[in-house]
JSON list of C-alpha atoms in Angstrom, two decimals:
[
{"chain": "A", "resi": 1, "resn": "MET", "atom": "CA", "xyz": [107.15, 82.63, 107.08]},
{"chain": "A", "resi": 2, "resn": "ALA", "atom": "CA", "xyz": [109.97, 84.07, 109.20]},
{"chain": "A", "resi": 3, "resn": "GLN", "atom": "CA", "xyz": [109.72, 83.37, 112.89]},
{"chain": "A", "resi": 4, "resn": "ALA", "atom": "CA", "xyz": [108.70, 86.40, 114.94]},
{"chain": "A", "resi": 5, "resn": "ARG", "atom": "CA", "xyz": [111.14, 87.70, 117.53]},
{"chain": "A", "resi": 6, "resn": "ARG", "atom": "CA", "xyz": [110.80, 89.61, 120.76]},
{"chain": "A", "resi": 7, "resn": "GLN", "atom": "CA", "xyz": [110.61, 93.34, 120.12]},
{"chain": "A", "resi": 8, "resn": "CYS", "atom": "CA", "xyz": [110.49, 96.48, 122.20]},
{"chain": "A", "resi": 9, "resn": "THR", "atom": "CA", "xyz": [110.08, 99.88, 120.55]},
{"chain": "A", "resi": 10, "resn": "VAL", "atom": "CA", "xyz": [109.88, 103.37, 122.01]},
{"chain": "A", "resi": 11, "resn": "SER", "atom": "CA", "xyz": [109.08, 106.50, 120.03]},
{"chain": "A", "resi": 12, "resn": "ALA", "atom": "CA", "xyz": [108.36, 110.14, 120.81]},
{"chain": "A", "resi": 13, "resn": "ASN", "atom": "CA", "xyz": [107.57, 113.16, 118.70]},
{"chain": "A", "resi": 14, "resn": "VAL", "atom": "CA", "xyz": [106.80, 116.86, 119.05]},
{"chain": "A", "resi": 15, "resn": "ASP", "atom": "CA", "xyz": [105.25, 118.71, 116.11]},
{"chain": "A", "resi": 16, "resn": "LYS", "atom": "CA", "xyz": [105.66, 122.38, 115.19]},
{"chain": "A", "resi": 17, "resn": "GLU", "atom": "CA", "xyz": [102.49, 123.29, 117.08]},
{"chain": "A", "resi": 18, "resn": "GLY", "atom": "CA", "xyz": [103.89, 121.88, 120.32]},
{"chain": "A", "resi": 19, "resn": "SER", "atom": "CA", "xyz": [101.75, 118.73, 120.44]},
{"chain": "A", "resi": 20, "resn": "ALA", "atom": "CA", "xyz": [103.67, 115.76, 121.81]},
{"chain": "A", "resi": 21, "resn": "CYS", "atom": "CA", "xyz": [103.12, 112.02, 121.53]},
{"chain": "A", "resi": 22, "resn": "PHE", "atom": "CA", "xyz": [104.79, 108.99, 123.10]},
{"chain": "A", "resi": 23, "resn": "ASP", "atom": "CA", "xyz": [104.45, 105.31, 122.17]},
{"chain": "A", "resi": 24, "resn": "LEU", "atom": "CA", "xyz": [105.76, 102.14, 123.83]},
{"chain": "A", "resi": 25, "resn": "LYS", "atom": "CA", "xyz": [105.24, 98.70, 122.30]},
{"chain": "A", "resi": 26, "resn": "PHE", "atom": "CA", "xyz": [106.38, 95.26, 123.45]},
{"chain": "A", "resi": 27, "resn": "VAL", "atom": "CA", "xyz": [105.97, 92.10, 121.35]},
{"chain": "A", "resi": 28, "resn": "GLN", "atom": "CA", "xyz": [106.57, 88.58, 122.71]},
{"chain": "A", "resi": 29, "resn": "PRO", "atom": "CA", "xyz": [106.00, 85.38, 120.67]},
{"chain": "A", "resi": 30, "resn": "PHE", "atom": "CA", "xyz": [105.34, 82.07, 122.45]},
{"chain": "A", "resi": 31, "resn": "ASN", "atom": "CA", "xyz": [103.90, 78.72, 121.35]},
{"chain": "A", "resi": 32, "resn": "GLY", "atom": "CA", "xyz": [102.58, 79.99, 118.04]},
{"chain": "A", "resi": 33, "resn": "VAL", "atom": "CA", "xyz": [100.90, 83.02, 119.60]},
{"chain": "A", "resi": 34, "resn": "LEU", "atom": "CA", "xyz": [102.10, 86.59, 119.17]},
{"chain": "A", "resi": 35, "resn": "ALA", "atom": "CA", "xyz": [101.42, 88.78, 122.23]},
{"chain": "A", "resi": 36, "resn": "ALA", "atom": "CA", "xyz": [101.70, 92.54, 121.94]},
{"chain": "A", "resi": 37, "resn": "ALA", "atom": "CA", "xyz": [101.21, 95.22, 124.59]},
{"chain": "A", "resi": 38, "resn": "SER", "atom": "CA", "xyz": [101.23, 98.89, 123.68]},
{"chain": "A", "resi": 39, "resn": "LEU", "atom": "CA", "xyz": [100.86, 102.19, 125.47]},
{"chain": "A", "resi": 40, "resn": "GLY", "atom": "CA", "xyz": [100.39, 105.45, 123.62]},
{"chain": "A", "resi": 41, "resn": "SER", "atom": "CA", "xyz": [99.90, 108.97, 124.89]},
{"chain": "A", "resi": 42, "resn": "SER", "atom": "CA", "xyz": [99.53, 112.32, 123.18]},
{"chain": "A", "resi": 43, "resn": "SER", "atom": "CA", "xyz": [98.09, 115.73, 123.93]},
{"chain": "A", "resi": 44, "resn": "VAL", "atom": "CA", "xyz": [94.62, 114.54, 122.86]},
{"chain": "A", "resi": 45, "resn": "SER", "atom": "CA", "xyz": [94.54, 110.79, 123.54]},
{"chain": "A", "resi": 46, "resn": "THR", "atom": "CA", "xyz": [95.78, 107.95, 125.74]},
{"chain": "A", "resi": 47, "resn": "GLU", "atom": "CA", "xyz": [95.48, 104.28, 124.84]},
{"chain": "A", "resi": 48, "resn": "PHE", "atom": "CA", "xyz": [96.51, 100.95, 126.34]},
{"chain": "A", "resi": 49, "resn": "ALA", "atom": "CA", "xyz": [96.05, 97.76, 124.32]},
{"chain": "A", "resi": 50, "resn": "LEU", "atom": "CA", "xyz": [96.85, 94.08, 124.78]},
{"chain": "A", "resi": 51, "resn": "ARG", "atom": "CA", "xyz": [96.65, 91.86, 121.68]},
{"chain": "A", "resi": 52, "resn": "LEU", "atom": "CA", "xyz": [97.01, 88.12, 121.10]},
{"chain": "A", "resi": 53, "resn": "ASP", "atom": "CA", "xyz": [97.25, 86.82, 117.51]},
{"chain": "A", "resi": 54, "resn": "SER", "atom": "CA", "xyz": [98.03, 83.43, 116.03]},
{"chain": "A", "resi": 55, "resn": "GLU", "atom": "CA", "xyz": [101.32, 83.41, 114.11]},
{"chain": "A", "resi": 56, "resn": "ARG", "atom": "CA", "xyz": [100.30, 80.61, 111.75]},
{"chain": "A", "resi": 57, "resn": "ALA", "atom": "CA", "xyz": [97.03, 79.75, 110.08]},
{"chain": "A", "resi": 58, "resn": "ARG", "atom": "CA", "xyz": [94.96, 76.84, 111.35]},
{"chain": "A", "resi": 59, "resn": "ARG", "atom": "CA", "xyz": [92.95, 75.33, 108.52]},
{"chain": "A", "resi": 60, "resn": "GLY", "atom": "CA", "xyz": [93.50, 78.56, 106.64]},
{"chain": "A", "resi": 61, "resn": "LEU", "atom": "CA", "xyz": [92.23, 80.76, 109.48]},
{"chain": "A", "resi": 62, "resn": "PHE", "atom": "CA", "xyz": [93.94, 83.28, 111.74]},
{"chain": "A", "resi": 63, "resn": "PHE", "atom": "CA", "xyz": [92.56, 84.00, 115.21]},
{"chain": "A", "resi": 64, "resn": "GLY", "atom": "CA", "xyz": [93.09, 86.89, 117.60]},
{"chain": "A", "resi": 65, "resn": "THR", "atom": "CA", "xyz": [91.74, 88.84, 120.53]},
{"chain": "A", "resi": 66, "resn": "GLU", "atom": "CA", "xyz": [92.30, 92.36, 121.84]},
{"chain": "A", "resi": 67, "resn": "PHE", "atom": "CA", "xyz": [91.56, 94.36, 124.96]},
{"chain": "A", "resi": 68, "resn": "ALA", "atom": "CA", "xyz": [91.93, 98.13, 124.86]},
{"chain": "A", "resi": 69, "resn": "ARG", "atom": "CA", "xyz": [91.24, 101.17, 127.03]},
{"chain": "A", "resi": 70, "resn": "GLN", "atom": "CA", "xyz": [91.23, 104.53, 125.27]},
{"chain": "A", "resi": 71, "resn": "SER", "atom": "CA", "xyz": [90.61, 108.15, 126.11]},
{"chain": "A", "resi": 72, "resn": "LYS", "atom": "CA", "xyz": [90.41, 110.43, 123.07]},
{"chain": "A", "resi": 73, "resn": "GLU", "atom": "CA", "xyz": [89.58, 114.11, 122.97]},
{"chain": "A", "resi": 74, "resn": "LEU", "atom": "CA", "xyz": [87.43, 114.91, 119.94]},
{"chain": "A", "resi": 75, "resn": "ALA", "atom": "CA", "xyz": [87.96, 118.65, 119.82]},
{"chain": "A", "resi": 76, "resn": "ALA", "atom": "CA", "xyz": [85.52, 119.23, 116.96]},
{"chain": "A", "resi": 77, "resn": "CYS", "atom": "CA", "xyz": [82.73, 117.38, 118.74]},
{"chain": "A", "resi": 78, "resn": "GLY", "atom": "CA", "xyz": [83.35, 119.00, 122.10]},
{"chain": "A", "resi": 79, "resn": "TYR", "atom": "CA", "xyz": [83.70, 115.89, 124.24]},
{"chain": "A", "resi": 80, "resn": "VAL", "atom": "CA", "xyz": [86.17, 113.22, 125.33]},
{"chain": "A", "resi": 81, "resn": "ASP", "atom": "CA", "xyz": [85.41, 109.67, 124.18]},
{"chain": "A", "resi": 82, "resn": "LEU", "atom": "CA", "xyz": [86.26, 107.11, 126.88]},
{"chain": "A", "resi": 83, "resn": "SER", "atom": "CA", "xyz": [85.99, 103.48, 125.81]},
{"chain": "A", "resi": 84, "resn": "THR", "atom": "CA", "xyz": [86.83, 100.04, 127.15]},
{"chain": "A", "resi": 85, "resn": "GLN", "atom": "CA", "xyz": [86.82, 97.54, 124.32]},
{"chain": "A", "resi": 86, "resn": "SER", "atom": "CA", "xyz": [87.18, 93.78, 123.96]},
{"chain": "A", "resi": 87, "resn": "LEU", "atom": "CA", "xyz": [87.47, 92.19, 120.52]},
{"chain": "A", "resi": 88, "resn": "CYS", "atom": "CA", "xyz": [87.72, 88.65, 119.17]},
{"chain": "A", "resi": 89, "resn": "HIS", "atom": "CA", "xyz": [88.32, 88.09, 115.48]},
{"chain": "A", "resi": 90, "resn": "VAL", "atom": "CA", "xyz": [88.93, 85.41, 112.87]},
{"chain": "A", "resi": 91, "resn": "SER", "atom": "CA", "xyz": [90.25, 86.12, 109.38]},
{"chain": "A", "resi": 92, "resn": "GLY", "atom": "CA", "xyz": [91.29, 84.34, 106.23]},
{"chain": "A", "resi": 93, "resn": "LYS", "atom": "CA", "xyz": [91.79, 84.63, 102.49]},
{"chain": "A", "resi": 94, "resn": "LEU", "atom": "CA", "xyz": [89.02, 84.73, 99.90]},
{"chain": "A", "resi": 95, "resn": "TRP", "atom": "CA", "xyz": [89.99, 84.56, 96.23]},
{"chain": "A", "resi": 96, "resn": "ASN", "atom": "CA", "xyz": [92.53, 87.40, 95.83]},
{"chain": "A", "resi": 97, "resn": "GLY", "atom": "CA", "xyz": [91.30, 89.24, 98.92]},
{"chain": "A", "resi": 98, "resn": "THR", "atom": "CA", "xyz": [90.85, 88.80, 102.66]},
{"chain": "A", "resi": 99, "resn": "TRP", "atom": "CA", "xyz": [87.92, 88.66, 105.04]},
{"chain": "A", "resi": 100, "resn": "ARG", "atom": "CA", "xyz": [87.52, 89.24, 108.78]},
{"chain": "A", "resi": 101, "resn": "LEU", "atom": "CA", "xyz": [84.75, 88.52, 111.29]},
{"chain": "A", "resi": 102, "resn": "THR", "atom": "CA", "xyz": [84.89, 90.41, 114.60]},
{"chain": "A", "resi": 103, "resn": "THR", "atom": "CA", "xyz": [82.86, 90.38, 117.80]},
{"chain": "A", "resi": 104, "resn": "ASP", "atom": "CA", "xyz": [82.97, 93.68, 119.67]},
{"chain": "A", "resi": 105, "resn": "TRP", "atom": "CA", "xyz": [82.10, 94.50, 123.30]},
{"chain": "A", "resi": 106, "resn": "SER", "atom": "CA", "xyz": [82.55, 98.19, 124.07]},
{"chain": "A", "resi": 107, "resn": "LEU", "atom": "CA", "xyz": [81.62, 100.32, 127.07]},
{"chain": "A", "resi": 108, "resn": "ARG", "atom": "CA", "xyz": [81.60, 103.96, 125.90]},
{"chain": "A", "resi": 109, "resn": "ASP", "atom": "CA", "xyz": [81.37, 107.16, 127.95]},
{"chain": "A", "resi": 110, "resn": "LEU", "atom": "CA", "xyz": [81.05, 110.81, 126.91]},
{"chain": "A", "resi": 111, "resn": "ASP", "atom": "CA", "xyz": [82.99, 113.25, 129.08]},
{"chain": "A", "resi": 112, "resn": "MET", "atom": "CA", "xyz": [82.08, 116.85, 128.23]},
{"chain": "A", "resi": 113, "resn": "ARG", "atom": "CA", "xyz": [85.23, 118.61, 129.40]},
{"chain": "A", "resi": 114, "resn": "GLN", "atom": "CA", "xyz": [84.94, 121.60, 127.11]},
{"chain": "A", "resi": 115, "resn": "PRO", "atom": "CA", "xyz": [82.84, 124.45, 128.56]},
{"chain": "A", "resi": 116, "resn": "GLN", "atom": "CA", "xyz": [79.31, 125.30, 127.48]},
{"chain": "A", "resi": 117, "resn": "PRO", "atom": "CA", "xyz": [78.49, 122.38, 125.14]},
{"chain": "A", "resi": 118, "resn": "SER", "atom": "CA", "xyz": [75.54, 122.76, 122.81]},
{"chain": "A", "resi": 119, "resn": "LEU", "atom": "CA", "xyz": [72.09, 121.76, 123.96]},
{"chain": "A", "resi": 120, "resn": "SER", "atom": "CA", "xyz": [72.07, 118.95, 121.37]},
{"chain": "A", "resi": 121, "resn": "LEU", "atom": "CA", "xyz": [75.27, 117.49, 122.81]},
{"chain": "A", "resi": 122, "resn": "GLN", "atom": "CA", "xyz": [73.95, 117.72, 126.37]},
{"chain": "A", "resi": 123, "resn": "GLN", "atom": "CA", "xyz": [70.99, 115.60, 125.31]},
{"chain": "A", "resi": 124, "resn": "GLU", "atom": "CA", "xyz": [73.24, 112.76, 124.06]},
{"chain": "A", "resi": 125, "resn": "ARG", "atom": "CA", "xyz": [73.61, 109.54, 126.04]},
{"chain": "A", "resi": 126, "resn": "LEU", "atom": "CA", "xyz": [76.60, 109.79, 128.36]},
{"chain": "A", "resi": 127, "resn": "ARG", "atom": "CA", "xyz": [77.10, 106.01, 128.63]},
{"chain": "A", "resi": 128, "resn": "SER", "atom": "CA", "xyz": [76.33, 103.19, 126.21]},
{"chain": "A", "resi": 129, "resn": "LEU", "atom": "CA", "xyz": [77.22, 99.52, 125.91]},
{"chain": "A", "resi": 130, "resn": "LYS", "atom": "CA", "xyz": [77.75, 98.18, 122.41]},
{"chain": "A", "resi": 131, "resn": "THR", "atom": "CA", "xyz": [77.83, 94.47, 121.55]},
{"chain": "A", "resi": 132, "resn": "SER", "atom": "CA", "xyz": [78.16, 93.89, 117.84]},
{"chain": "A", "resi": 133, "resn": "LEU", "atom": "CA", "xyz": [79.22, 91.52, 115.08]},
{"chain": "A", "resi": 134, "resn": "LYS", "atom": "CA", "xyz": [81.27, 93.06, 112.29]},
{"chain": "A", "resi": 135, "resn": "SER", "atom": "CA", "xyz": [82.31, 91.53, 108.97]},
{"chain": "A", "resi": 136, "resn": "SER", "atom": "CA", "xyz": [84.68, 93.04, 106.43]},
{"chain": "A", "resi": 137, "resn": "LEU", "atom": "CA", "xyz": [85.86, 92.04, 102.98]},
{"chain": "A", "resi": 138, "resn": "SER", "atom": "CA", "xyz": [88.90, 93.52, 101.25]},
{"chain": "A", "resi": 139, "resn": "TYR", "atom": "CA", "xyz": [89.47, 92.86, 97.57]},
{"chain": "A", "resi": 140, "resn": "ARG", "atom": "CA", "xyz": [92.11, 94.69, 95.56]},
{"chain": "A", "resi": 141, "resn": "TYR", "atom": "CA", "xyz": [91.08, 98.36, 95.67]},
{"chain": "A", "resi": 142, "resn": "THR", "atom": "CA", "xyz": [87.87, 98.02, 97.68]},
{"chain": "A", "resi": 143, "resn": "GLN", "atom": "CA", "xyz": [86.84, 97.34, 101.26]},
{"chain": "A", "resi": 144, "resn": "LEU", "atom": "CA", "xyz": [83.29, 96.59, 102.41]},
{"chain": "A", "resi": 145, "resn": "THR", "atom": "CA", "xyz": [82.27, 96.49, 106.09]},
{"chain": "A", "resi": 146, "resn": "ALA", "atom": "CA", "xyz": [78.95, 95.61, 107.71]},
{"chain": "A", "resi": 147, "resn": "GLU", "atom": "CA", "xyz": [78.21, 95.81, 111.45]},
{"chain": "A", "resi": 148, "resn": "LEU", "atom": "CA", "xyz": [75.14, 94.66, 113.37]},
{"chain": "A", "resi": 149, "resn": "ALA", "atom": "CA", "xyz": [74.71, 95.76, 117.01]},
{"chain": "A", "resi": 150, "resn": "GLY", "atom": "CA", "xyz": [72.08, 94.59, 119.48]},
{"chain": "A", "resi": 151, "resn": "PRO", "atom": "CA", "xyz": [71.47, 92.80, 122.80]},
{"chain": "A", "resi": 152, "resn": "PRO", "atom": "CA", "xyz": [72.91, 92.28, 125.34]},
{"chain": "A", "resi": 153, "resn": "GLY", "atom": "CA", "xyz": [74.17, 95.81, 124.64]},
{"chain": "A", "resi": 154, "resn": "ASP", "atom": "CA", "xyz": [71.81, 98.77, 124.94]},
{"chain": "A", "resi": 155, "resn": "VAL", "atom": "CA", "xyz": [72.34, 100.17, 121.42]},
{"chain": "A", "resi": 156, "resn": "ALA", "atom": "CA", "xyz": [70.93, 98.59, 118.27]},
{"chain": "A", "resi": 157, "resn": "PHE", "atom": "CA", "xyz": [71.81, 99.47, 114.70]},
{"chain": "A", "resi": 158, "resn": "GLY", "atom": "CA", "xyz": [72.98, 98.25, 111.34]},
{"chain": "A", "resi": 159, "resn": "LYS", "atom": "CA", "xyz": [75.98, 99.99, 109.81]},
{"chain": "A", "resi": 160, "resn": "LEU", "atom": "CA", "xyz": [77.48, 99.74, 106.34]},
{"chain": "A", "resi": 161, "resn": "HIS", "atom": "CA", "xyz": [80.46, 101.49, 104.84]},
{"chain": "A", "resi": 162, "resn": "ALA", "atom": "CA", "xyz": [82.51, 101.04, 101.69]},
{"chain": "A", "resi": 163, "resn": "LEU", "atom": "CA", "xyz": [85.88, 102.36, 100.61]},
{"chain": "A", "resi": 164, "resn": "ALA", "atom": "CA", "xyz": [87.27, 102.24, 97.06]},
{"chain": "A", "resi": 165, "resn": "GLU", "atom": "CA", "xyz": [90.43, 103.73, 95.65]},
{"chain": "A", "resi": 166, "resn": "ALA", "atom": "CA", "xyz": [92.46, 103.54, 92.46]},
{"chain": "A", "resi": 167, "resn": "THR", "atom": "CA", "xyz": [95.67, 105.09, 91.13]},
{"chain": "A", "resi": 168, "resn": "ILE", "atom": "CA", "xyz": [96.44, 105.70, 87.46]},
{"chain": "A", "resi": 169, "resn": "ARG", "atom": "CA", "xyz": [100.03, 106.42, 86.43]},
{"chain": "A", "resi": 170, "resn": "SER", "atom": "CA", "xyz": [101.61, 107.52, 83.17]},
{"chain": "A", "resi": 171, "resn": "ARG", "atom": "CA", "xyz": [103.02, 104.48, 81.36]},
{"chain": "A", "resi": 172, "resn": "GLU", "atom": "CA", "xyz": [105.38, 106.18, 78.95]},
{"chain": "A", "resi": 173, "resn": "SER", "atom": "CA", "xyz": [108.88, 105.92, 80.37]},
{"chain": "A", "resi": 174, "resn": "GLY", "atom": "CA", "xyz": [109.96, 108.86, 78.20]},
{"chain": "A", "resi": 175, "resn": "ASP", "atom": "CA", "xyz": [107.41, 111.29, 79.61]},
{"chain": "A", "resi": 176, "resn": "PHE", "atom": "CA", "xyz": [109.06, 114.56, 80.53]},
{"chain": "A", "resi": 177, "resn": "TRP", "atom": "CA", "xyz": [106.39, 115.18, 83.16]},
{"chain": "A", "resi": 178, "resn": "PRO", "atom": "CA", "xyz": [105.43, 111.81, 84.71]},
{"chain": "A", "resi": 179, "resn": "TRP", "atom": "CA", "xyz": [102.04, 111.97, 86.39]},
{"chain": "A", "resi": 180, "resn": "HIS", "atom": "CA", "xyz": [99.66, 109.91, 88.46]},
{"chain": "A", "resi": 181, "resn": "LEU", "atom": "CA", "xyz": [96.00, 110.32, 89.37]},
{"chain": "A", "resi": 182, "resn": "HIS", "atom": "CA", "xyz": [94.50, 109.06, 92.63]},
{"chain": "A", "resi": 183, "resn": "LEU", "atom": "CA", "xyz": [90.76, 108.62, 93.08]},
{"chain": "A", "resi": 184, "resn": "ALA", "atom": "CA", "xyz": [89.13, 107.53, 96.35]},
{"chain": "A", "resi": 185, "resn": "GLY", "atom": "CA", "xyz": [85.55, 107.35, 97.51]},
{"chain": "A", "resi": 186, "resn": "VAL", "atom": "CA", "xyz": [83.84, 106.57, 100.83]},
{"chain": "A", "resi": 187, "resn": "MET", "atom": "CA", "xyz": [80.19, 105.84, 101.51]},
{"chain": "A", "resi": 188, "resn": "GLY", "atom": "CA", "xyz": [78.51, 104.96, 104.80]},
{"chain": "A", "resi": 189, "resn": "LEU", "atom": "CA", "xyz": [75.04, 104.37, 106.17]},
{"chain": "A", "resi": 190, "resn": "LEU", "atom": "CA", "xyz": [73.87, 104.00, 109.79]},
{"chain": "A", "resi": 191, "resn": "LEU", "atom": "CA", "xyz": [70.43, 102.48, 110.44]},
{"chain": "A", "resi": 192, "resn": "PRO", "atom": "CA", "xyz": [69.71, 102.87, 114.18]},
{"chain": "A", "resi": 193, "resn": "VAL", "atom": "CA", "xyz": [66.83, 101.47, 116.19]},
{"chain": "A", "resi": 194, "resn": "GLY", "atom": "CA", "xyz": [65.73, 104.61, 118.01]},
{"chain": "A", "resi": 195, "resn": "LYS", "atom": "CA", "xyz": [68.13, 107.53, 118.47]},
{"chain": "A", "resi": 196, "resn": "SER", "atom": "CA", "xyz": [71.73, 106.91, 117.43]},
{"chain": "A", "resi": 197, "resn": "CYS", "atom": "CA", "xyz": [74.72, 107.50, 119.73]},
{"chain": "A", "resi": 198, "resn": "ALA", "atom": "CA", "xyz": [77.30, 110.16, 118.93]},
{"chain": "A", "resi": 199, "resn": "GLN", "atom": "CA", "xyz": [80.10, 107.56, 118.84]},
{"chain": "A", "resi": 200, "resn": "ASP", "atom": "CA", "xyz": [78.30, 105.52, 116.17]},
{"chain": "A", "resi": 201, "resn": "ARG", "atom": "CA", "xyz": [77.62, 108.37, 113.76]},
{"chain": "A", "resi": 202, "resn": "PHE", "atom": "CA", "xyz": [79.93, 109.42, 110.92]},
{"chain": "A", "resi": 203, "resn": "HIS", "atom": "CA", "xyz": [82.07, 112.52, 111.42]},
{"chain": "A", "resi": 204, "resn": "LEU", "atom": "CA", "xyz": [83.26, 114.10, 108.19]},
{"chain": "A", "resi": 205, "resn": "GLY", "atom": "CA", "xyz": [86.10, 116.60, 107.99]},
{"chain": "A", "resi": 206, "resn": "GLY", "atom": "CA", "xyz": [89.57, 117.18, 109.36]},
{"chain": "A", "resi": 207, "resn": "ALA", "atom": "CA", "xyz": [92.88, 116.18, 107.84]},
{"chain": "A", "resi": 208, "resn": "SER", "atom": "CA", "xyz": [93.11, 112.44, 108.45]},
{"chain": "A", "resi": 209, "resn": "GLY", "atom": "CA", "xyz": [91.06, 109.27, 108.75]},
{"chain": "A", "resi": 210, "resn": "PRO", "atom": "CA", "xyz": [88.85, 107.33, 106.33]},
{"chain": "A", "resi": 211, "resn": "PHE", "atom": "CA", "xyz": [86.13, 110.00, 106.31]},
{"chain": "A", "resi": 212, "resn": "ALA", "atom": "CA", "xyz": [88.43, 113.02, 106.01]},
{"chain": "A", "resi": 213, "resn": "LEU", "atom": "CA", "xyz": [88.01, 116.01, 103.72]},
{"chain": "A", "resi": 214, "resn": "LYS", "atom": "CA", "xyz": [91.35, 117.70, 103.14]},
{"chain": "A", "resi": 215, "resn": "GLY", "atom": "CA", "xyz": [91.24, 121.44, 103.60]},
{"chain": "A", "resi": 216, "resn": "PHE", "atom": "CA", "xyz": [88.09, 121.43, 105.73]},
{"chain": "A", "resi": 217, "resn": "ALA", "atom": "CA", "xyz": [87.94, 122.22, 109.43]},
{"chain": "A", "resi": 218, "resn": "GLU", "atom": "CA", "xyz": [87.32, 119.29, 111.76]},
{"chain": "A", "resi": 219, "resn": "ASN", "atom": "CA", "xyz": [83.75, 120.39, 112.32]},
{"chain": "A", "resi": 220, "resn": "GLY", "atom": "CA", "xyz": [83.18, 122.18, 109.03]},
{"chain": "A", "resi": 221, "resn": "ALA", "atom": "CA", "xyz": [81.47, 119.56, 106.89]},
{"chain": "A", "resi": 222, "resn": "GLU", "atom": "CA", "xyz": [78.72, 117.95, 108.95]},
{"chain": "A", "resi": 223, "resn": "PRO", "atom": "CA", "xyz": [75.67, 118.81, 111.08]},
{"chain": "A", "resi": 224, "resn": "ARG", "atom": "CA", "xyz": [76.66, 121.24, 113.84]},
{"chain": "A", "resi": 225, "resn": "ALA", "atom": "CA", "xyz": [75.06, 122.88, 116.86]},
{"chain": "A", "resi": 226, "resn": "ARG", "atom": "CA", "xyz": [76.10, 126.18, 118.40]},
{"chain": "A", "resi": 227, "resn": "ARG", "atom": "CA", "xyz": [77.54, 126.02, 121.89]},
{"chain": "A", "resi": 228, "resn": "MET", "atom": "CA", "xyz": [75.86, 127.87, 124.72]},
{"chain": "A", "resi": 229, "resn": "SER", "atom": "CA", "xyz": [78.54, 130.54, 124.97]},
{"chain": "A", "resi": 230, "resn": "GLU", "atom": "CA", "xyz": [79.22, 133.81, 123.17]},
{"chain": "A", "resi": 231, "resn": "THR", "atom": "CA", "xyz": [82.90, 134.09, 124.12]},
{"chain": "A", "resi": 232, "resn": "LEU", "atom": "CA", "xyz": [84.41, 131.07, 122.33]},
{"chain": "A", "resi": 233, "resn": "PRO", "atom": "CA", "xyz": [86.78, 131.45, 119.35]},
{"chain": "A", "resi": 234, "resn": "LYS", "atom": "CA", "xyz": [85.06, 131.21, 115.98]},
{"chain": "A", "resi": 235, "resn": "ASP", "atom": "CA", "xyz": [86.61, 127.83, 115.15]},
{"chain": "A", "resi": 236, "resn": "LYS", "atom": "CA", "xyz": [85.30, 126.35, 118.44]},
{"chain": "A", "resi": 237, "resn": "GLU", "atom": "CA", "xyz": [81.84, 127.88, 118.70]},
{"chain": "A", "resi": 238, "resn": "HIS", "atom": "CA", "xyz": [80.08, 124.77, 117.35]},
{"chain": "A", "resi": 239, "resn": "ASN", "atom": "CA", "xyz": [79.85, 121.09, 118.31]},
{"chain": "A", "resi": 240, "resn": "ALA", "atom": "CA", "xyz": [80.01, 118.58, 115.48]},
{"chain": "A", "resi": 241, "resn": "LEU", "atom": "CA", "xyz": [77.10, 116.17, 115.86]},
{"chain": "A", "resi": 242, "resn": "GLY", "atom": "CA", "xyz": [77.88, 113.69, 113.09]},
{"chain": "A", "resi": 243, "resn": "GLY", "atom": "CA", "xyz": [75.41, 112.16, 110.66]},
{"chain": "A", "resi": 244, "resn": "GLU", "atom": "CA", "xyz": [73.80, 108.83, 109.83]},
{"chain": "A", "resi": 245, "resn": "ALA", "atom": "CA", "xyz": [74.95, 108.89, 106.19]},
{"chain": "A", "resi": 246, "resn": "VAL", "atom": "CA", "xyz": [78.23, 109.92, 104.60]},
{"chain": "A", "resi": 247, "resn": "ALA", "atom": "CA", "xyz": [79.64, 110.22, 101.08]},
{"chain": "A", "resi": 248, "resn": "SER", "atom": "CA", "xyz": [83.04, 111.59, 100.18]},
{"chain": "A", "resi": 249, "resn": "VAL", "atom": "CA", "xyz": [85.11, 111.64, 96.97]},
{"chain": "A", "resi": 250, "resn": "PHE", "atom": "CA", "xyz": [88.78, 112.59, 96.73]},
{"chain": "A", "resi": 251, "resn": "LEU", "atom": "CA", "xyz": [90.68, 113.32, 93.52]},
{"chain": "A", "resi": 252, "resn": "GLY", "atom": "CA", "xyz": [94.34, 114.19, 93.55]}
]
């Protein structure tokens, strides 16, 4: 394995709609540990993260920890998600795949900056503390994740989600029209003790992310509640509430 070197990267971008983003990342290796600090800012989110990861395996295991502070505006949902998160993880290889075990401590806040949120959103918990244990297994074209949350945090749930994808390509080198077929599927299930938090539910739609539906509006494919205002644009007149089960199939 090549030895890691000190790195510093800066990037900025402005898209055609005028949304800007800026990212700064600094990586410093020392004594077998890779330290990385990053700062990212865009028109809808701001994030600071500090990560420590082992460069080499110890008895076949890799260790790491992460501290992050994030503010993300979820326009479809009608609120800003503020979170302070601390993670510790250990990972390794299993057959031809990989596994990871993660402990998660997260303090989450809902900041309803958009005017006239729906009554359902106003009834959500504004602050929650999540302490959970998450395990994931990746093998070839599949990924399985299970998360169990409970005390000392004040939310309790079990959460499962699975992702599978496969690509089929034409094998004939002489094909005049070479082709390929991509199939992907996502399934998820949230089993809360009591009422679930908005941040723990699945949000389906939009143009990116593991639960995305291409061609759908951000809040157009999940339970919604009408905002308490009659003057909002049509694409912003609802809050997306998310659901406790999700299933999505993509063929392209």
